[in-house]
């Protein structure tokens, strides 16, 4: 197990090489000399050290730092394109970049503002360990709709993060199908010696494929949805798509129309509502009528 100090070096090396694209030993030494990660004020990040650390980085993170000698000596990440398409690696690398940035910004820490993240993340290690070995979990859970907590056994299938909250999809003996549990509502969690057979036909990406967020209501079927937004709102939706099926089918200077094939569940409808009068539902008709009625109900509140 790498020490905390060594792990910070790995993080710094990954982030630096990835940010530079191609980085010469001289440039690497220049940045290393100024880095807060350089606790012992080493004058350089020696080449032998880079080569030794890159092997550990490949084993731990699956990120491959290579050295080229033509037309000059430089380091680069060989699987940079793979990282962009691999959600786990991409997410982890973003986390590494933020961590490295924070370590180098202690002098202005009072000017770096963050949202408070629910404490459910403390159960991540337990759940990931259980998923890795297909161990059954014993969980004490308090949902928003029940008056008291309930303890039961559950087979953990997958994890999903949404809006700064972690969720686990798992199968308990109380239900015929998998259900979704928010980690910040877990009271106690323990790994049991018992194992379970992970279903070969379960795919986490497919499980949420037709949905937005974490409300998966099989009574709501996927259908074609179109929304019209003003040009200002379109900029946000264009750069941060609401769903992988999003397509911009019309665009003018004043407005844009986005199309989706999605199950319009509660989470998706609530997300559309956050845009207020800048968004109009074009189809399906039943959803357009609901938004029209919402607008009338809101108007009545102010009469």
C-alpha positions in Angstrom: 0.0 0.0 0.0 1.4 3.4 -1.0 2.0 5.9 1.7 -0.1 9.1 1.7 3.0 11.1 0.6 3.8 8.7 -2.2 0.1 8.6 -3.3 0.2 12.4 -3.6 3.2 12.1 -5.8 1.3 9.7 -8.1 -1.7 12.1 -8.2 0.6 15.1 -9.0 2.5 13.2 -11.7 -0.8 12.0 -13.4 -2.3 15.4 -13.3 0.8 17.2 -14.5 1.5 14.9 -17.5 -2.2 14.8 -18.5 -2.5 18.6 -18.3 0.7 19.2 -20.3 0.0 16.6 -22.9 3.7 16.2 -23.7 6.1 17.2 -21.0 9.9 17.2 -21.1 12.0 16.2 -18.1 13.2 19.8 -17.8 9.6 21.1 -17.7 8.6 18.4 -15.2 11.5 19.3 -13.0 10.5 23.0 -13.1 7.0 22.2 -12.0 8.1 19.7 -9.4 10.5 22.2 -7.8 7.5 24.5 -7.1 5.0 21.9 -6.1 3.8 21.6 -2.5 3.9 17.8 -3.0 7.7 18.2 -3.1 8.0 18.0 0.7 11.7 17.5 0.8 12.5 20.2 -1.8 14.1 17.9 -4.3 15.7 19.7 -7.2 14.3 17.3 -9.8 11.9 14.5 -10.3 14.5 12.0 -11.4 13.9 9.9 -14.5 14.4 6.7 -12.7 11.8 7.8 -10.2 9.4 8.7 -12.9 9.8 5.3 -14.5 9.4 3.5 -11.2 6.3 5.6 -10.3 4.7 5.1 -13.6 4.6 1.3 -13.1 2.8 1.8 -9.8 0.4 4.3 -11.4 -0.4 1.7 -14.2 -1.1 -0.9 -11.6 -3.2 1.2 -9.3 -5.0 3.5 -11.7 -4.8 1.9 -15.1 -3.2 5.0 -16.5 -0.1 4.5 -18.6 2.7 7.1 -18.7 5.2 6.5 -21.5 8.4 8.1 -22.5 9.2 9.1 -26.1 12.7 9.8 -27.4 11.7 11.3 -30.8 12.0 14.1 -31.8 13.0 14.8 -28.2 12.5 13.2 -24.8 9.1 13.7 -23.3 6.5 12.0 -21.2 2.9 11.5 -22.2 -0.2 9.4 -21.2 -0.5 6.6 -23.8 -4.2 5.8 -23.1 -5.4 9.4 -22.9 -8.2 8.7 -25.4 -9.3 5.7 -23.4 -9.5 7.8 -20.3 -11.9 10.2 -22.0 -14.3 7.3 -22.9 -13.9 5.5 -19.6 -16.3 7.1 -17.1 -14.5 5.7 -14.0 -11.0 6.7 -15.1 -12.3 10.1 -16.3 -14.1 10.8 -13.1 -11.1 9.6 -11.0 -8.7 11.8 -13.0 -10.9 14.8 -12.5 -10.8 14.0 -8.8 -7.0 13.7 -8.9 -6.8 17.1 -10.7 -9.0 18.8 -8.1 -7.0 17.2 -5.2 -3.7 18.4 -6.7 -5.1 21.8 -7.3 -6.3 22.0 -3.7 -2.9 20.9 -2.3 -1.3 23.7 -4.3 -3.8 26.3 -3.1 -3.7 26.2 0.7 -2.9 29.9 0.8 -6.3 30.8 -0.7 -8.4 27.9 0.8 -10.8 30.4 2.3 -11.6 31.5 -1.2 -12.5 28.0 -2.5 -16.1 27.3 -1.8 -17.7 23.9 -2.0 -21.1 22.3 -1.5 -21.6 20.2 1.6 -21.7 16.6 0.4 -24.0 14.1 2.3 -22.0 11.7 4.5 -23.1 8.5 2.7 -19.7 8.4 1.0 -18.3 6.7 4.1 -20.0 3.5 3.1 -18.4 3.4 -0.4 -15.4 1.3 0.6 -17.6 -1.3 2.3 -20.0 -1.5 -0.7 -17.2 -1.6 -3.3 -15.5 -4.4 -1.4 -18.7 -6.3 -1.1 -19.3 -5.9 -4.9 -15.8 -7.0 -5.7 -16.3 -10.3 -3.8 -20.1 -10.6 -4.3 -20.6 -10.6 -0.5 -24.1 -10.1 1.0 -24.5 -6.9 3.0 -26.5 -6.4 6.2 -28.0 -2.9 6.1 -30.0 -0.8 8.4 -31.9 1.7 6.3 -34.3 4.5 7.0 -36.3 5.7 3.9 -38.2 9.0 3.7 -41.5 7.1 3.5 -41.1 4.9 6.6 -41.3 6.0 10.2 -38.5 3.8 11.5 -35.3 2.1 10.2 -35.3 -1.4 8.9 -32.5 -4.0 9.0 -32.2 -6.5 6.1 -29.8 -8.3 3.9 -29.0 -7.1 0.4 -27.0 -8.1 -2.6 -25.2 -5.0 -3.9 -25.3 -4.8 -7.7 -24.0 -1.3 -8.6 -23.4 2.2 -7.5 -24.5 5.5 -9.1 -23.7 9.1 -8.2 -26.3 11.8 -8.9 -26.5 15.4 -7.7 -23.7 14.8 -5.1 -25.5 11.8 -3.6 -24.4 8.2 -3.9 -27.0 5.5 -4.6 -26.8 1.7 -4.5 -28.8 -0.7 -6.6 -29.3 -3.9 -4.8 -31.6 -6.9 -4.4 -33.0 -7.8 -1.0 -35.0 -10.8 0.0 -38.0 -8.5 0.6 -38.6 -7.6 -3.0 -38.7 -9.5 -6.3 -36.7 -6.9 -8.2 -33.6 -4.7 -7.5 -34.3 -1.4 -5.7 -32.4 1.8 -5.3 -31.0 3.0 -2.0 -29.5 6.4 -1.1 -26.3 5.9 0.9 -26.9 8.9 3.1 -30.0 7.1 4.5 -28.0 4.1 5.6 -27.6 3.9 9.4 -25.4 0.8 9.6 -23.7 -1.4 7.1 -21.7 -4.6 7.4 -20.2 -7.3 5.1 -21.4 -10.8 5.7 -19.4 -14.0 5.0 -22.2 -15.2 2.7 -21.8 -14.6 -1.0 -24.4 -14.3 -3.8 -24.5 -15.0 -7.5 -24.3 -11.7 -9.4 -26.9 -12.0 -12.2 -25.3 -12.2 -15.6 -28.2 -10.4 -17.2 -27.9 -7.3 -15.1 -26.2 -4.2 -16.6 -26.1 -1.0 -14.5 -25.9 1.3 -17.6 -28.8 -0.5 -19.2 -30.7 -0.4 -15.9 -30.7 3.4 -16.0 -30.5 3.8 -19.8 -34.1 5.2 -20.3 -34.1 7.3 -17.1 -32.9 10.6 -15.8 -31.6 10.6 -12.2 -32.4 7.8 -9.9 -36.1 7.4 -10.1 -36.7 4.3 -12.1 -40.4 3.8 -12.6 -41.2 0.9 -14.9 -44.8 2.1 -15.2 -43.5 5.1 -17.1 -42.5 4.0 -20.6 -39.8 5.7 -22.7 -41.2 8.0 -25.4 -40.2 10.9 -27.6 -39.9 14.2 -25.7 -39.3 17.7 -27.2 -38.6 20.9 -25.4 -38.2 24.4 -26.7 -35.9 26.8 -24.8 -34.5 30.3 -25.3 -31.0 30.8 -26.6 -29.5 31.6 -23.2 -30.9 28.4 -21.6 -29.9 26.4 -24.7 -26.2 27.2 -24.0 -26.5 25.4 -20.6 -28.4 22.4 -22.0 -26.1 22.1 -24.9 -23.0 21.9 -22.8 -24.5 19.7 -20.1 -26.9 17.3 -21.7 -29.9 16.2 -19.6 -29.7 12.6 -21.1 -27.5 10.6 -23.5 -30.3 10.6 -26.1 -30.4 14.4 -26.3 -30.3 15.9 -29.8 -30.6 19.5 -30.8 -33.1 19.3 -33.7 -33.7 23.1 -34.3 -31.7 26.2 -33.6 -32.2 29.9 -34.3 -30.8 33.0 -32.8 -33.7 33.2 -30.4 -34.5 29.5 -29.5 -33.6 25.9 -29.7 -35.5 22.6 -29.7 -34.0 19.6 -28.0 -35.3 16.0 -28.5 -35.0 13.0 -26.2 -36.1 9.4 -26.0 -36.6 8.9 -22.3 -39.1 7.8 -19.7 -40.4 11.1 -18.3 -40.4 10.2 -14.7 -40.6 12.5 -11.7 -36.9 13.3 -11.7 -36.9 14.4 -15.3 -40.1 16.4 -15.0 -38.6 18.2 -12.0 -35.4 19.0 -13.9 -37.4 20.6 -16.7 -39.4 22.6 -14.2 -36.2 24.2 -12.9 -36.0 26.2 -16.1 -39.3 28.0 -15.4 -40.7 30.1 -18.2 -37.6 29.8 -20.4 -38.7 26.2 -21.3 -41.8 25.0 -23.1 -42.7 21.3 -23.6 -43.7 20.6 -27.2 -44.3 16.8 -26.9 -45.8 14.6 -25.7 -49.1 16.4 -25.5 -49.9 15.0 -22.0 -46.7 16.5 -20.6 -47.3 19.8 -22.3 -50.7 19.9 -20.7 -49.2 19.1 -17.3 -46.8 22.0 -17.6 -49.6 24.3 -18.7 -51.7 23.3 -15.7 -48.6 23.9 -13.4 -48.3 27.4 -14.8 -52.0 28.1 -14.1 -51.8 26.7 -10.6 -48.8 28.9 -9.9 -50.6 31.9 -11.2 -53.5 31.2 -8.9 -51.2 31.3 -5.9 -50.5 35.0 -6.6 -54.1 36.1 -7.3 
